[in-house]
Short mmCIF file of N, CA, C and O in Angstrom, two decimals:
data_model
loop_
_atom_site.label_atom_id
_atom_site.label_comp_id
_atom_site.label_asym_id
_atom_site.label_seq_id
_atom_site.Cartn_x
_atom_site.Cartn_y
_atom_site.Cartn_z
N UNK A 1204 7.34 -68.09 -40.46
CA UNK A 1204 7.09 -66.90 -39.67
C UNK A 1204 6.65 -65.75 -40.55
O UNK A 1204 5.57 -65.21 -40.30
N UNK A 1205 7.59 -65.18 -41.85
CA UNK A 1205 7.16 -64.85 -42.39
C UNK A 1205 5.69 -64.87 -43.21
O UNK A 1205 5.29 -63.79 -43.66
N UNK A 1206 4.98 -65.91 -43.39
CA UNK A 1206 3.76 -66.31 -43.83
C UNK A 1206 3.05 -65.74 -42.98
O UNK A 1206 2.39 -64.76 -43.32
N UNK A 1207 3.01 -66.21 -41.72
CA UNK A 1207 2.05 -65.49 -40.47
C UNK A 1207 1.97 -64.48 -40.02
O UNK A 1207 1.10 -64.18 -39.19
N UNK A 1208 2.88 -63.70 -40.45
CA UNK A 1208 3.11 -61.89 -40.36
C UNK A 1208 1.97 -61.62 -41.27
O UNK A 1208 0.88 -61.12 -41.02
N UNK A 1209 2.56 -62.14 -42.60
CA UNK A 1209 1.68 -61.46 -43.81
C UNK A 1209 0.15 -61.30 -43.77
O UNK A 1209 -0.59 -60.32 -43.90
N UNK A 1210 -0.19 -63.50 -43.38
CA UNK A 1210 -1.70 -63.17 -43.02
C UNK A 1210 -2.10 -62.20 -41.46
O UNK A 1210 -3.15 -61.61 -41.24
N UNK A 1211 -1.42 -62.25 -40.94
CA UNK A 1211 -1.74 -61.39 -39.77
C UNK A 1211 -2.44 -59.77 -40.48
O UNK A 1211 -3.58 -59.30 -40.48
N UNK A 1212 -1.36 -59.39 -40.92
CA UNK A 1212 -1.14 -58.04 -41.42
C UNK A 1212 -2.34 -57.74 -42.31
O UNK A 1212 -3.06 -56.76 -42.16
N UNK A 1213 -2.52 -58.74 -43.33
CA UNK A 1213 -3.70 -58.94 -44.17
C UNK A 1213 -4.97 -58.33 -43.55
O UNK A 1213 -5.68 -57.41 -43.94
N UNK A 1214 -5.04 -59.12 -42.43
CA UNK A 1214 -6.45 -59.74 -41.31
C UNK A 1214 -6.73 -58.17 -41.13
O UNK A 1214 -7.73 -57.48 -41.35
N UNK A 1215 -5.31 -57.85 -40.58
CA UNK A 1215 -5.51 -56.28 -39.77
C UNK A 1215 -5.89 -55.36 -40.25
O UNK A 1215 -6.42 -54.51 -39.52
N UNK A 1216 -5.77 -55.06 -42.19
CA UNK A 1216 -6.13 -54.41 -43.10
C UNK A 1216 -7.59 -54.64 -43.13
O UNK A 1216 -8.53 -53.93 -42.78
N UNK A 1217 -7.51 -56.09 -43.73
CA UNK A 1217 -9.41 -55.92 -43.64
C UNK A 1217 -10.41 -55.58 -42.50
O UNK A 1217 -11.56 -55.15 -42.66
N UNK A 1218 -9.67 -55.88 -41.13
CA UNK A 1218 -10.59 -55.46 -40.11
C UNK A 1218 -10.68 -53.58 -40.34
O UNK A 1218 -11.63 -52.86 -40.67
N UNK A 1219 -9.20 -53.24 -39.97
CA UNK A 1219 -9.48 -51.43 -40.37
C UNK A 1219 -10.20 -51.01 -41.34
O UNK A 1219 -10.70 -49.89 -41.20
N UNK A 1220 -10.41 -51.61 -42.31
CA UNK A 1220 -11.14 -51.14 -43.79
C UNK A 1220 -12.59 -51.29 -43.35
O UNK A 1220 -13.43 -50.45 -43.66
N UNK A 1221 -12.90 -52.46 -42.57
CA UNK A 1221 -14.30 -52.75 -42.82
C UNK A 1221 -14.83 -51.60 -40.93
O UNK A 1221 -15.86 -51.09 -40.48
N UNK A 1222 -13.92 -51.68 -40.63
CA UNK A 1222 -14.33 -50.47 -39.42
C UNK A 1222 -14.51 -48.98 -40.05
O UNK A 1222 -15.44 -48.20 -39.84
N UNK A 1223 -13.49 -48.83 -40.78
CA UNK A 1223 -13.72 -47.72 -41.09
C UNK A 1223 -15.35 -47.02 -41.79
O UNK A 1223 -16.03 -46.05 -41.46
N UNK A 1224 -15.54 -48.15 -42.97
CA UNK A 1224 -16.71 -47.83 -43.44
C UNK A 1224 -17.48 -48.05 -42.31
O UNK A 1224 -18.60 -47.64 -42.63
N UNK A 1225 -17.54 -48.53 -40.95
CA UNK A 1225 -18.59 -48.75 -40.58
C UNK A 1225 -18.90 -47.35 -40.16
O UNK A 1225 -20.01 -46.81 -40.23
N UNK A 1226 -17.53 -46.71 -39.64
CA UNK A 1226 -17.92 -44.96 -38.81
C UNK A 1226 -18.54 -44.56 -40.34
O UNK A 1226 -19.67 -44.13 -40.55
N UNK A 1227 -17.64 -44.80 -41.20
CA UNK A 1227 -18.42 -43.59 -42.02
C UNK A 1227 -20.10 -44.02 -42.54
O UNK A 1227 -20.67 -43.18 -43.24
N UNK A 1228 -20.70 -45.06 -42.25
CA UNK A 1228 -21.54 -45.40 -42.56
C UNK A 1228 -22.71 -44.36 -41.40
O UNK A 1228 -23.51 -43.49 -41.75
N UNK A 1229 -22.40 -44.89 -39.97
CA UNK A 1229 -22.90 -44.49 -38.93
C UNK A 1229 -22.96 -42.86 -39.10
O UNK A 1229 -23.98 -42.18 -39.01
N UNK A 1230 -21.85 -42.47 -39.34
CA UNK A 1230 -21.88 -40.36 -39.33
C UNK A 1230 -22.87 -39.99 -39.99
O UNK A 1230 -23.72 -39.15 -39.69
N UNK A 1231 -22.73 -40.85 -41.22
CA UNK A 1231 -23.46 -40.38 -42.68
C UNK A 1231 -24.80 -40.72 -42.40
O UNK A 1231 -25.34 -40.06 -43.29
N UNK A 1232 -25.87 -41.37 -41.68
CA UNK A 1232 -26.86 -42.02 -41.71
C UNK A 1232 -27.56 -40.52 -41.27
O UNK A 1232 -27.05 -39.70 -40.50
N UNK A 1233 -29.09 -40.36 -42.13
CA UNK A 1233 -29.93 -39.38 -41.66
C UNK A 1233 -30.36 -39.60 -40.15
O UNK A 1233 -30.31 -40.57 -39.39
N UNK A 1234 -30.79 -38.32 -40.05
CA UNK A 1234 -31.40 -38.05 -38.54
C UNK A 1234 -32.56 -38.68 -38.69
O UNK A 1234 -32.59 -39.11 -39.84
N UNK A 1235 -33.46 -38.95 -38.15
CA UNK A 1235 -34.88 -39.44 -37.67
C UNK A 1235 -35.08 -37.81 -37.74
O UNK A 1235 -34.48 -36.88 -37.20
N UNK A 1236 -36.50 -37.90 -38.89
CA UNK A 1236 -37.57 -36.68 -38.45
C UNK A 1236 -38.79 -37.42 -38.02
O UNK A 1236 -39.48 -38.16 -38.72
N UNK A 1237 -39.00 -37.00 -36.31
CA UNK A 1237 -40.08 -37.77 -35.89
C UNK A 1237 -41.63 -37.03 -36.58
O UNK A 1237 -42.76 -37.48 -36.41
N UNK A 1238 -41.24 -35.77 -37.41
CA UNK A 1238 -42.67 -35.17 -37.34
C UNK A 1238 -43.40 -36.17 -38.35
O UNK A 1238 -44.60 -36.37 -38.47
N UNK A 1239 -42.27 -36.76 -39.07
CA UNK A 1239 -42.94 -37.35 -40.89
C UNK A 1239 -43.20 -38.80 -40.81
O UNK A 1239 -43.47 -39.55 -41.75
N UNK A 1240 -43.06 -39.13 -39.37
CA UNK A 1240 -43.21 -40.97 -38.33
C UNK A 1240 -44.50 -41.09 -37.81
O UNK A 1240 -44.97 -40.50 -36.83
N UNK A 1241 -45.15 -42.07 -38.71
CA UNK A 1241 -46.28 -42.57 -38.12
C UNK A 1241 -46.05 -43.11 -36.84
O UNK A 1241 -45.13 -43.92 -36.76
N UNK A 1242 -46.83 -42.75 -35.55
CA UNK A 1242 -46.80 -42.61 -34.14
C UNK A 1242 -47.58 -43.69 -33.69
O UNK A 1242 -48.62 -43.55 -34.33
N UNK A 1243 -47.67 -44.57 -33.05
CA UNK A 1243 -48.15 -45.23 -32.26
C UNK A 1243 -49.19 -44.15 -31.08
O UNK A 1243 -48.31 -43.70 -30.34
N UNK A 1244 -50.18 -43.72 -30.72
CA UNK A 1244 -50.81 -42.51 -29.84
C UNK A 1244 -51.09 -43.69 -28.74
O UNK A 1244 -51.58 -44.81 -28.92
N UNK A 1245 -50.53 -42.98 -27.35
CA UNK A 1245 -50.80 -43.68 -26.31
C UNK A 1245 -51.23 -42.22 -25.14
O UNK A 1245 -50.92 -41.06 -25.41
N UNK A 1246 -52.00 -42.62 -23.85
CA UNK A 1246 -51.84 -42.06 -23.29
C UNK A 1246 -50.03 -42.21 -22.54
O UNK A 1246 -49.22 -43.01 -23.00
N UNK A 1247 -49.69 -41.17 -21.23
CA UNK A 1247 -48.32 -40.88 -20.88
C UNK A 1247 -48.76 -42.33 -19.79
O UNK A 1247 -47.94 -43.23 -20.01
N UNK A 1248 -49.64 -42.68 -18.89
CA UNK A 1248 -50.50 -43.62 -17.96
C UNK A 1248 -50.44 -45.01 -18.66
O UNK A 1248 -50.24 -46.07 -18.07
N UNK A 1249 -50.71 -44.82 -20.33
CA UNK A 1249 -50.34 -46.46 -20.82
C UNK A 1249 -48.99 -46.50 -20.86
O UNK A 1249 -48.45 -47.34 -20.14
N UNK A 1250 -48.43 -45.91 -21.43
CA UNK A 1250 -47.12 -46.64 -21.67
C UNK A 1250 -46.27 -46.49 -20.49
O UNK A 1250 -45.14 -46.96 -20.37
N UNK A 1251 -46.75 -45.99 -19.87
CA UNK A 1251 -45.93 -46.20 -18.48
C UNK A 1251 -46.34 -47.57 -17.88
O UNK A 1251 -45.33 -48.21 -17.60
N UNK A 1252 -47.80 -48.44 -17.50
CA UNK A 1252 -48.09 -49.58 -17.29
C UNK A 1252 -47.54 -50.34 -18.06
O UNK A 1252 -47.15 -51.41 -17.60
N UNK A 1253 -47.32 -50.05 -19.43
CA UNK A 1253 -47.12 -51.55 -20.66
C UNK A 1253 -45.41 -51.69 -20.19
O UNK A 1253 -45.02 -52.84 -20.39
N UNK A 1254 -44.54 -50.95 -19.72
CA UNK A 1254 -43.37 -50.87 -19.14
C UNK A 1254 -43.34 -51.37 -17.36
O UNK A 1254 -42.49 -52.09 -16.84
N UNK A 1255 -44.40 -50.80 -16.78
CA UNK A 1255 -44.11 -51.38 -15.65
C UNK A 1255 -44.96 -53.15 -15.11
O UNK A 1255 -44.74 -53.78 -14.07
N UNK A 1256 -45.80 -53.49 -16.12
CA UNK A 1256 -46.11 -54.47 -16.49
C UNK A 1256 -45.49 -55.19 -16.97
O UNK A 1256 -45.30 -56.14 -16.22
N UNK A 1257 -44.86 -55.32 -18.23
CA UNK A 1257 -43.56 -56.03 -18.90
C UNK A 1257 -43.04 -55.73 -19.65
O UNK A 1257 -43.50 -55.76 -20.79
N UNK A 1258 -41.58 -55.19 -19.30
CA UNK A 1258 -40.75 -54.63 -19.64
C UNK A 1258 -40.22 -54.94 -20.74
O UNK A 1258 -39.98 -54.02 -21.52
N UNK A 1259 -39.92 -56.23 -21.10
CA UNK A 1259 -39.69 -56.78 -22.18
C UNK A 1259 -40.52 -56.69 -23.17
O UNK A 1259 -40.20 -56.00 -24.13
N UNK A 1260 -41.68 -57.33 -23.15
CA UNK A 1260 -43.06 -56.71 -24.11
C UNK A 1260 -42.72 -55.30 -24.68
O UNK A 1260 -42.36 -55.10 -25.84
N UNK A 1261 -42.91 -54.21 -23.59
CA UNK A 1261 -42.69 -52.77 -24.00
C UNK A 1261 -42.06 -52.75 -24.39
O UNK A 1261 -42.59 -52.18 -25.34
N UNK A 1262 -40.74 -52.89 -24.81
CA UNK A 1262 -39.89 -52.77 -25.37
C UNK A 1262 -39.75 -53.46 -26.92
O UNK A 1262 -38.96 -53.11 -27.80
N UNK A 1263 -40.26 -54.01 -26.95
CA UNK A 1263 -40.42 -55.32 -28.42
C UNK A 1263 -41.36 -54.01 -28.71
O UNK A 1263 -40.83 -53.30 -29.57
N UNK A 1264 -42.57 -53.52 -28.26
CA UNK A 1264 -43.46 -52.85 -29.17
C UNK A 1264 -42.72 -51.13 -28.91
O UNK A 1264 -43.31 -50.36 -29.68
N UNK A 1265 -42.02 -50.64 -28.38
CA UNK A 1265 -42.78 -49.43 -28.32
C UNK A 1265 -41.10 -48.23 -28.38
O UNK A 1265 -40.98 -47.02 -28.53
N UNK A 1266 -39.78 -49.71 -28.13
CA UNK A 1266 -38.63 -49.48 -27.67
C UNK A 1266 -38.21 -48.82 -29.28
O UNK A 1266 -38.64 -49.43 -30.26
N UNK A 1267 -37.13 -47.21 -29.55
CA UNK A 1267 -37.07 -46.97 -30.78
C UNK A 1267 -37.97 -46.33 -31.64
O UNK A 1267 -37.51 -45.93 -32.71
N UNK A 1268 -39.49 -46.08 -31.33
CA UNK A 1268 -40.10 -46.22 -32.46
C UNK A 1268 -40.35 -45.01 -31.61
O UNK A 1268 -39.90 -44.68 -30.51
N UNK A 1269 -41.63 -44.14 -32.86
CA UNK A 1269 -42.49 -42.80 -32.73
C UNK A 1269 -43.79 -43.07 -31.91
O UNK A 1269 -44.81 -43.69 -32.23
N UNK A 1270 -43.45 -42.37 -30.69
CA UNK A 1270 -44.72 -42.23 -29.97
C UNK A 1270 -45.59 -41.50 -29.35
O UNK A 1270 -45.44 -41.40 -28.13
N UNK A 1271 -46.78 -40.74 -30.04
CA UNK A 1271 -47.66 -39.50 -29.82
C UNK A 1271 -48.18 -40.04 -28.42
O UNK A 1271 -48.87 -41.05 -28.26
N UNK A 1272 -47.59 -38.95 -27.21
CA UNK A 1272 -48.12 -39.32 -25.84
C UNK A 1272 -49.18 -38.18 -25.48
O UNK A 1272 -49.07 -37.03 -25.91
N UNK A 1273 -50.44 -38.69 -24.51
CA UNK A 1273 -50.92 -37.52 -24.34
C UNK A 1273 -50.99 -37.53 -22.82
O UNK A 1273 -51.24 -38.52 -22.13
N UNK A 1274 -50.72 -36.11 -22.31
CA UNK A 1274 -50.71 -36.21 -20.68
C UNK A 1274 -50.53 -34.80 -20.11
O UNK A 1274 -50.48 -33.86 -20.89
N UNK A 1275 -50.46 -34.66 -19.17
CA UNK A 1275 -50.84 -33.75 -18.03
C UNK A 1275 -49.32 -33.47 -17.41
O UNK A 1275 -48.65 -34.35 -16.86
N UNK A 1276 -48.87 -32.09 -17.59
CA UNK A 1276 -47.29 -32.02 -17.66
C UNK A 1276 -47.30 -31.92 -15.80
O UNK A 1276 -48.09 -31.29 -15.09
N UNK A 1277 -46.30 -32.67 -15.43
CA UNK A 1277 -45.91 -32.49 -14.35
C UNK A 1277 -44.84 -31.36 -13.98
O UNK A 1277 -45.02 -30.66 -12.99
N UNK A 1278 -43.53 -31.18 -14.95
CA UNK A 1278 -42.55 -30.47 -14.51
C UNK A 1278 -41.92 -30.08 -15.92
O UNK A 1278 -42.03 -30.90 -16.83
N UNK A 1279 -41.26 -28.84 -16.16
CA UNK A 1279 -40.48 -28.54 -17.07
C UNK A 1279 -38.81 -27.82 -16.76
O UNK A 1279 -38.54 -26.77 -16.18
N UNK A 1280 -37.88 -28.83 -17.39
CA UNK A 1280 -36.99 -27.90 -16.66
C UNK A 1280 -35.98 -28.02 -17.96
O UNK A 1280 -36.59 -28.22 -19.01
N UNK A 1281 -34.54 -27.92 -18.08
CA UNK A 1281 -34.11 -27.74 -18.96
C UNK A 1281 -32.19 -28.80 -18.81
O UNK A 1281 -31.56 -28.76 -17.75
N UNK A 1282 -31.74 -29.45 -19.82
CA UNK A 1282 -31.06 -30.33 -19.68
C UNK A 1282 -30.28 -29.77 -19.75
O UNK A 1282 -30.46 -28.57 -19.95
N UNK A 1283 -28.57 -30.43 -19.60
CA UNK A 1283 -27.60 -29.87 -20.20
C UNK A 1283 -27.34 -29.37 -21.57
O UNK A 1283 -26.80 -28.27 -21.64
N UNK A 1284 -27.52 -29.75 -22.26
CA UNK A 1284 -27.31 -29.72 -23.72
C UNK A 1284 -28.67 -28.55 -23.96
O UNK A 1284 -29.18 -28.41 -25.08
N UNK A 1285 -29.10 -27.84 -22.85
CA UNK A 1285 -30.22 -26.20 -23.29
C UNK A 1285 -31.28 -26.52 -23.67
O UNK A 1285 -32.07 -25.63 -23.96
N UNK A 1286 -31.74 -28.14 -23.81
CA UNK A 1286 -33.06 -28.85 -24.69
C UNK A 1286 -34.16 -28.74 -23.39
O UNK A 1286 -33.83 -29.20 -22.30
N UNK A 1287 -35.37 -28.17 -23.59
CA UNK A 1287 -36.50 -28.26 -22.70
C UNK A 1287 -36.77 -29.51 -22.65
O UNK A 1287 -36.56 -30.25 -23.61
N UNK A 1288 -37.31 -29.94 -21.45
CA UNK A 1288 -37.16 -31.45 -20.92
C UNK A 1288 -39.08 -31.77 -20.18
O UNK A 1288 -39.34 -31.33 -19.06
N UNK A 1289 -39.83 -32.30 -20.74
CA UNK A 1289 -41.09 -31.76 -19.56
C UNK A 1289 -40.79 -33.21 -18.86
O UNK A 1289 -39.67 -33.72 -18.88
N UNK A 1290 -41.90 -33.77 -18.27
CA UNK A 1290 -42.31 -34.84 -17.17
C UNK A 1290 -43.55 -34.46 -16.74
O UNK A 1290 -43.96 -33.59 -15.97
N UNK A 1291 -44.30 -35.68 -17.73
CA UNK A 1291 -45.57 -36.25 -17.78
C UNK A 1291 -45.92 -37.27 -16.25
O UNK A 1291 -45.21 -38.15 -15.76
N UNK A 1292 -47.07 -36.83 -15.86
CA UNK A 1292 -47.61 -37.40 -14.39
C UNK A 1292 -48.02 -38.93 -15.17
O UNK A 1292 -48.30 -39.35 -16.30
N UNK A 1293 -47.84 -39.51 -13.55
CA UNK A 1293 -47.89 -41.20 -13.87
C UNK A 1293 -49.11 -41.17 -12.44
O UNK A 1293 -49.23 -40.27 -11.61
N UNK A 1294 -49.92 -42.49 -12.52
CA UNK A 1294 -50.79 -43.03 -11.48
C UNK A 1294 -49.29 -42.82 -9.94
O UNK A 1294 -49.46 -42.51 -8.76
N UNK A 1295 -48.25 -43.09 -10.53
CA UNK A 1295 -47.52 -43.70 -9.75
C UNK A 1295 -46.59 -41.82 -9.32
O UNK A 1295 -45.92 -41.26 -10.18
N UNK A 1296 -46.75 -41.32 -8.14
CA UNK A 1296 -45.99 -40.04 -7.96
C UNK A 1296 -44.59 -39.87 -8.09
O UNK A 1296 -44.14 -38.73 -8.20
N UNK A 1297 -43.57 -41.22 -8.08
CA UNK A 1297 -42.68 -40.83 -8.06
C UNK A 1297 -41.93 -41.71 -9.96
O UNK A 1297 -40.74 -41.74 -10.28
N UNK A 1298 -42.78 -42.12 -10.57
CA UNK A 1298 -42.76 -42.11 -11.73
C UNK A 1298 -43.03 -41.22 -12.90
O UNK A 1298 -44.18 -41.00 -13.27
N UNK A 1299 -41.97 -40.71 -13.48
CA UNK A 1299 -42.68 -39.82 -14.50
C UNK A 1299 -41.87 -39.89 -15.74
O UNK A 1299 -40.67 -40.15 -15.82
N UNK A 1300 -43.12 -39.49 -17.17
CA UNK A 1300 -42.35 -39.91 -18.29
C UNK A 1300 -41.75 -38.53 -18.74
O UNK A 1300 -42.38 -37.47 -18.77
N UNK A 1301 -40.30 -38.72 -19.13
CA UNK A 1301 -39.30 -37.84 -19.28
C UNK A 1301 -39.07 -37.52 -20.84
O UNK A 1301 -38.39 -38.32 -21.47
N UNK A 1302 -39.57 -36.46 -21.47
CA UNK A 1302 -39.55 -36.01 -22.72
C UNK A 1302 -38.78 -35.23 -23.06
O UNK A 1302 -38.81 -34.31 -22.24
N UNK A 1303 -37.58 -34.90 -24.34
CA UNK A 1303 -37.01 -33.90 -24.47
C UNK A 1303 -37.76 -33.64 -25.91
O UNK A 1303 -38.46 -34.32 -26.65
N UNK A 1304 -37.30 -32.43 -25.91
CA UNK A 1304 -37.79 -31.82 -27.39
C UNK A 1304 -36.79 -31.39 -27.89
O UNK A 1304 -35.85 -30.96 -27.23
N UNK A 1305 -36.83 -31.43 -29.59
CA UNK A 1305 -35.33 -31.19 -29.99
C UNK A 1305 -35.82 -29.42 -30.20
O UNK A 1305 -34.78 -28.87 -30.54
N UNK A 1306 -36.42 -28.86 -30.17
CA UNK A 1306 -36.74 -27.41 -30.02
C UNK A 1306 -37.36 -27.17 -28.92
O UNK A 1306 -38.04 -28.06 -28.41
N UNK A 1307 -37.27 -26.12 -28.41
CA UNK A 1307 -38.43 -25.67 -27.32
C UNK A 1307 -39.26 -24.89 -27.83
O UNK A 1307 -39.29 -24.01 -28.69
N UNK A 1308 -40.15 -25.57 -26.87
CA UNK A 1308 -41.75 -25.39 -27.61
C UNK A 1308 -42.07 -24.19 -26.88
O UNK A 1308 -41.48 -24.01 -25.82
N UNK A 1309 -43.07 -23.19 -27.35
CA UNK A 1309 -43.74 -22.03 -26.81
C UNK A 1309 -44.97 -22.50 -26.04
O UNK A 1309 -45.64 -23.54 -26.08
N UNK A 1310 -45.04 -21.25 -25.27
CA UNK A 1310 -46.24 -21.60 -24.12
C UNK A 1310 -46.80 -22.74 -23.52
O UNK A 1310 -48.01 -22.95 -23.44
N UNK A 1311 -45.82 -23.55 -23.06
CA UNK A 1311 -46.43 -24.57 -22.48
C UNK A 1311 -45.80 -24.23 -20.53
O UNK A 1311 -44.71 -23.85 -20.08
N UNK A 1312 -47.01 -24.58 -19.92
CA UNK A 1312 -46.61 -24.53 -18.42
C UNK A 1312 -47.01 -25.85 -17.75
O UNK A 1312 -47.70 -26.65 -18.38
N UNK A 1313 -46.63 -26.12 -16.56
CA UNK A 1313 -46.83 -27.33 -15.32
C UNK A 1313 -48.53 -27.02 -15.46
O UNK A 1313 -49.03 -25.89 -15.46
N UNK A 1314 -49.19 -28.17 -15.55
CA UNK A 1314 -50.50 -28.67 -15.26
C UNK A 1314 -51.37 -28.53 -17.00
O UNK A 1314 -52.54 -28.92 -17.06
N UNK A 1315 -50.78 -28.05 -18.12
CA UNK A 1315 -51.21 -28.41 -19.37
C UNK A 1315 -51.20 -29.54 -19.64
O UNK A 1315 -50.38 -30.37 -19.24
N UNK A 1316 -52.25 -29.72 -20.46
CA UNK A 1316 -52.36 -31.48 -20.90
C UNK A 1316 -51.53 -31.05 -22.95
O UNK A 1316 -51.85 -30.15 -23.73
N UNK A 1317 -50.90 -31.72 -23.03
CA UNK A 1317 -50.20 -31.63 -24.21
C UNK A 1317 -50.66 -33.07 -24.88
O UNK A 1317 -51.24 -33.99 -24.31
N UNK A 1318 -50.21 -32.97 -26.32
CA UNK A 1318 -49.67 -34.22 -27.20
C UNK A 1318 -48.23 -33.97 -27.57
O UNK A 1318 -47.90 -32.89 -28.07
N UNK A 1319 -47.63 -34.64 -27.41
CA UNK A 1319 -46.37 -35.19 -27.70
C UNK A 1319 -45.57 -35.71 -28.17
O UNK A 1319 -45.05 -36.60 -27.49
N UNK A 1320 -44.99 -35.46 -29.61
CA UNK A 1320 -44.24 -36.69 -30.45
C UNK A 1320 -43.03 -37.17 -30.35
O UNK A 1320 -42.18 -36.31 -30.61
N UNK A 1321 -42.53 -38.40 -30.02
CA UNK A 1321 -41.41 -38.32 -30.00
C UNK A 1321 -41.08 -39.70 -29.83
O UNK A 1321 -42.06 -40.44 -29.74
N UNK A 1322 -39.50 -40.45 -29.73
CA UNK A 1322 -38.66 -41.84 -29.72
C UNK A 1322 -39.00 -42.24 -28.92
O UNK A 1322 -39.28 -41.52 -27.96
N UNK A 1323 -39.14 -43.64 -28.86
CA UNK A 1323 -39.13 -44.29 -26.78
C UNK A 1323 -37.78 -44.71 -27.15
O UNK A 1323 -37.55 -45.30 -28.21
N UNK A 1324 -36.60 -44.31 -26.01
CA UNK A 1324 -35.83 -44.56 -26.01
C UNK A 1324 -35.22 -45.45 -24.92
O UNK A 1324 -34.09 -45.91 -25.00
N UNK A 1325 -36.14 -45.67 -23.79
CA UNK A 1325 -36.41 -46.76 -22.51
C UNK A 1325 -36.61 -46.58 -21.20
O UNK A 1325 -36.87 -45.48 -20.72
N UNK A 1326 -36.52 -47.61 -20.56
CA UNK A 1326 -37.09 -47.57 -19.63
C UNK A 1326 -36.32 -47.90 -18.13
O UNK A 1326 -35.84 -49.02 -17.93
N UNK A 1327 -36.25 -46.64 -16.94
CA UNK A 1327 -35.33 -47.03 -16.23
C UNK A 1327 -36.29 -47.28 -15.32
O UNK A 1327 -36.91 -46.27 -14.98
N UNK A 1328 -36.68 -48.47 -14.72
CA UNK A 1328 -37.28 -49.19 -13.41
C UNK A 1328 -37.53 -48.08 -11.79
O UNK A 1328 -36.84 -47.76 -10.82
N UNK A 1329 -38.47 -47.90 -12.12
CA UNK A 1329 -38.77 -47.55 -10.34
C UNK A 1329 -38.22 -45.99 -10.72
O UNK A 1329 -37.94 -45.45 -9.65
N UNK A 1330 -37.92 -44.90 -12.09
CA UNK A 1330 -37.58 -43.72 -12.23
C UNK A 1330 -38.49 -43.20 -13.29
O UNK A 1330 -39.38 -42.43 -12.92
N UNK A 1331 -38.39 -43.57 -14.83
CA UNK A 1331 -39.18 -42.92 -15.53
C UNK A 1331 -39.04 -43.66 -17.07
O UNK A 1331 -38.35 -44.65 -17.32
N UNK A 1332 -39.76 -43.03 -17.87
CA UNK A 1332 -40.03 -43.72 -19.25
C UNK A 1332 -39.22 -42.66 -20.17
O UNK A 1332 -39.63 -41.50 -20.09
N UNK A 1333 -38.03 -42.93 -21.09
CA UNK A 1333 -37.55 -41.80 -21.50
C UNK A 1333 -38.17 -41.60 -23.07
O UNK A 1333 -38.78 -42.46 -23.69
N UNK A 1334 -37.88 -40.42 -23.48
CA UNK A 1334 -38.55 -39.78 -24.84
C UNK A 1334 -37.49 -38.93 -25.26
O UNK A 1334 -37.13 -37.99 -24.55
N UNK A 1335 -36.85 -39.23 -26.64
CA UNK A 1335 -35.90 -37.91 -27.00
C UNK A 1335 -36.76 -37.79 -28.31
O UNK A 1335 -37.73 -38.43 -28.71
N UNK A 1336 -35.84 -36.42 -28.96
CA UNK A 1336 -36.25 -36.09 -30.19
C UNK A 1336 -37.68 -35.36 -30.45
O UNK A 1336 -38.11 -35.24 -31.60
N UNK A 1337 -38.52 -34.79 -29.12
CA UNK A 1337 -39.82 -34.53 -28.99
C UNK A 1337 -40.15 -33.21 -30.36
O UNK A 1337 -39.34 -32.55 -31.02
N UNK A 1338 -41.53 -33.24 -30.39
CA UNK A 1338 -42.20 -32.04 -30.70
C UNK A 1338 -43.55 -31.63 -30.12
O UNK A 1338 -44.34 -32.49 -29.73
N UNK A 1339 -43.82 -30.33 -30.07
CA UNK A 1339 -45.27 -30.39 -29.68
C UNK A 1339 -45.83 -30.81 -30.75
O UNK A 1339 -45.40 -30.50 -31.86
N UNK A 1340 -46.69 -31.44 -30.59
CA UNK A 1340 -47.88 -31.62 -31.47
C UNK A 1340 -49.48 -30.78 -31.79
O UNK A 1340 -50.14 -30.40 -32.76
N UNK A 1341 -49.56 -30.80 -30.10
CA UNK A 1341 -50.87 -30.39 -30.01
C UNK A 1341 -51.12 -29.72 -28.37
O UNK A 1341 -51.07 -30.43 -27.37
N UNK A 1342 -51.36 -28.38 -28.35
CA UNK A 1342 -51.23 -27.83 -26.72
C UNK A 1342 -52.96 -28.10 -26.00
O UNK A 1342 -53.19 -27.81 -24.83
#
């Protein structure tokens, strides 16, 4: 009995040890600067098809990574967390791709065509294509 305490106890040490480094690994890891990320440039109309076409595909190429969108702002409003949020028009009216910017950008209004840098972070079916971490690029 005693034996099986010990390795127990052992087990439990190495699991906490190797968790621990994992938070501190995760805290410690740099931010993504999307400005210094070579971008994939799509229109806001493609990557909304390459997602509502196949989802899986889109995601293998486009899921995670930096992507310069260009499009025709539908709506700007502002999230919880105070981050300006736009929504890029889709073929589709009640589809739209959802961008945050980690700053808010100056002078941009509803019906500007922008460029856009920023994460694909995914894709919710039959709602919108999400984007965090944005910047303007280009008004």
């Amino acid at each position: 009995m005693k034996k099986t305490l010990k390795y127990f106890l052992i087990a439990l040490l190495v699991v906490a040890i190797v968790a621990t480094g994992f938070v501190i690994y995760v805290y410690n890891k740099p931010h993504r600067n999307v400005a210094n990320e070579k971008a994939v440039s799509l229109t806001a109309e493609q990557l909304y098809q390459a997602f509502k076409e196949n989802e899986q595909q889109a995601n293998q190429l486009y899921l995670d990574k930096a992507i310069e969108l260009t499009g025709r702002i539908a709506q700007i409003t502002t999230n919880q967390q105070g981050q300006t949020v736009i929504d890029f028009n889709t073929a589709d009216s009640l589809v739209t791709i959802n961008c945050t910017f980690k700053e808010a950008p100056q002078n941009i209004k509803v019906g500007d065509s922008i460029h856009f840098k920023g994460i694909c972070t995914g894709y919710i079916p039959d709602m919108n294509v999400v984007m965090n971490n944005g910047i303007l690029v280009k008004q």
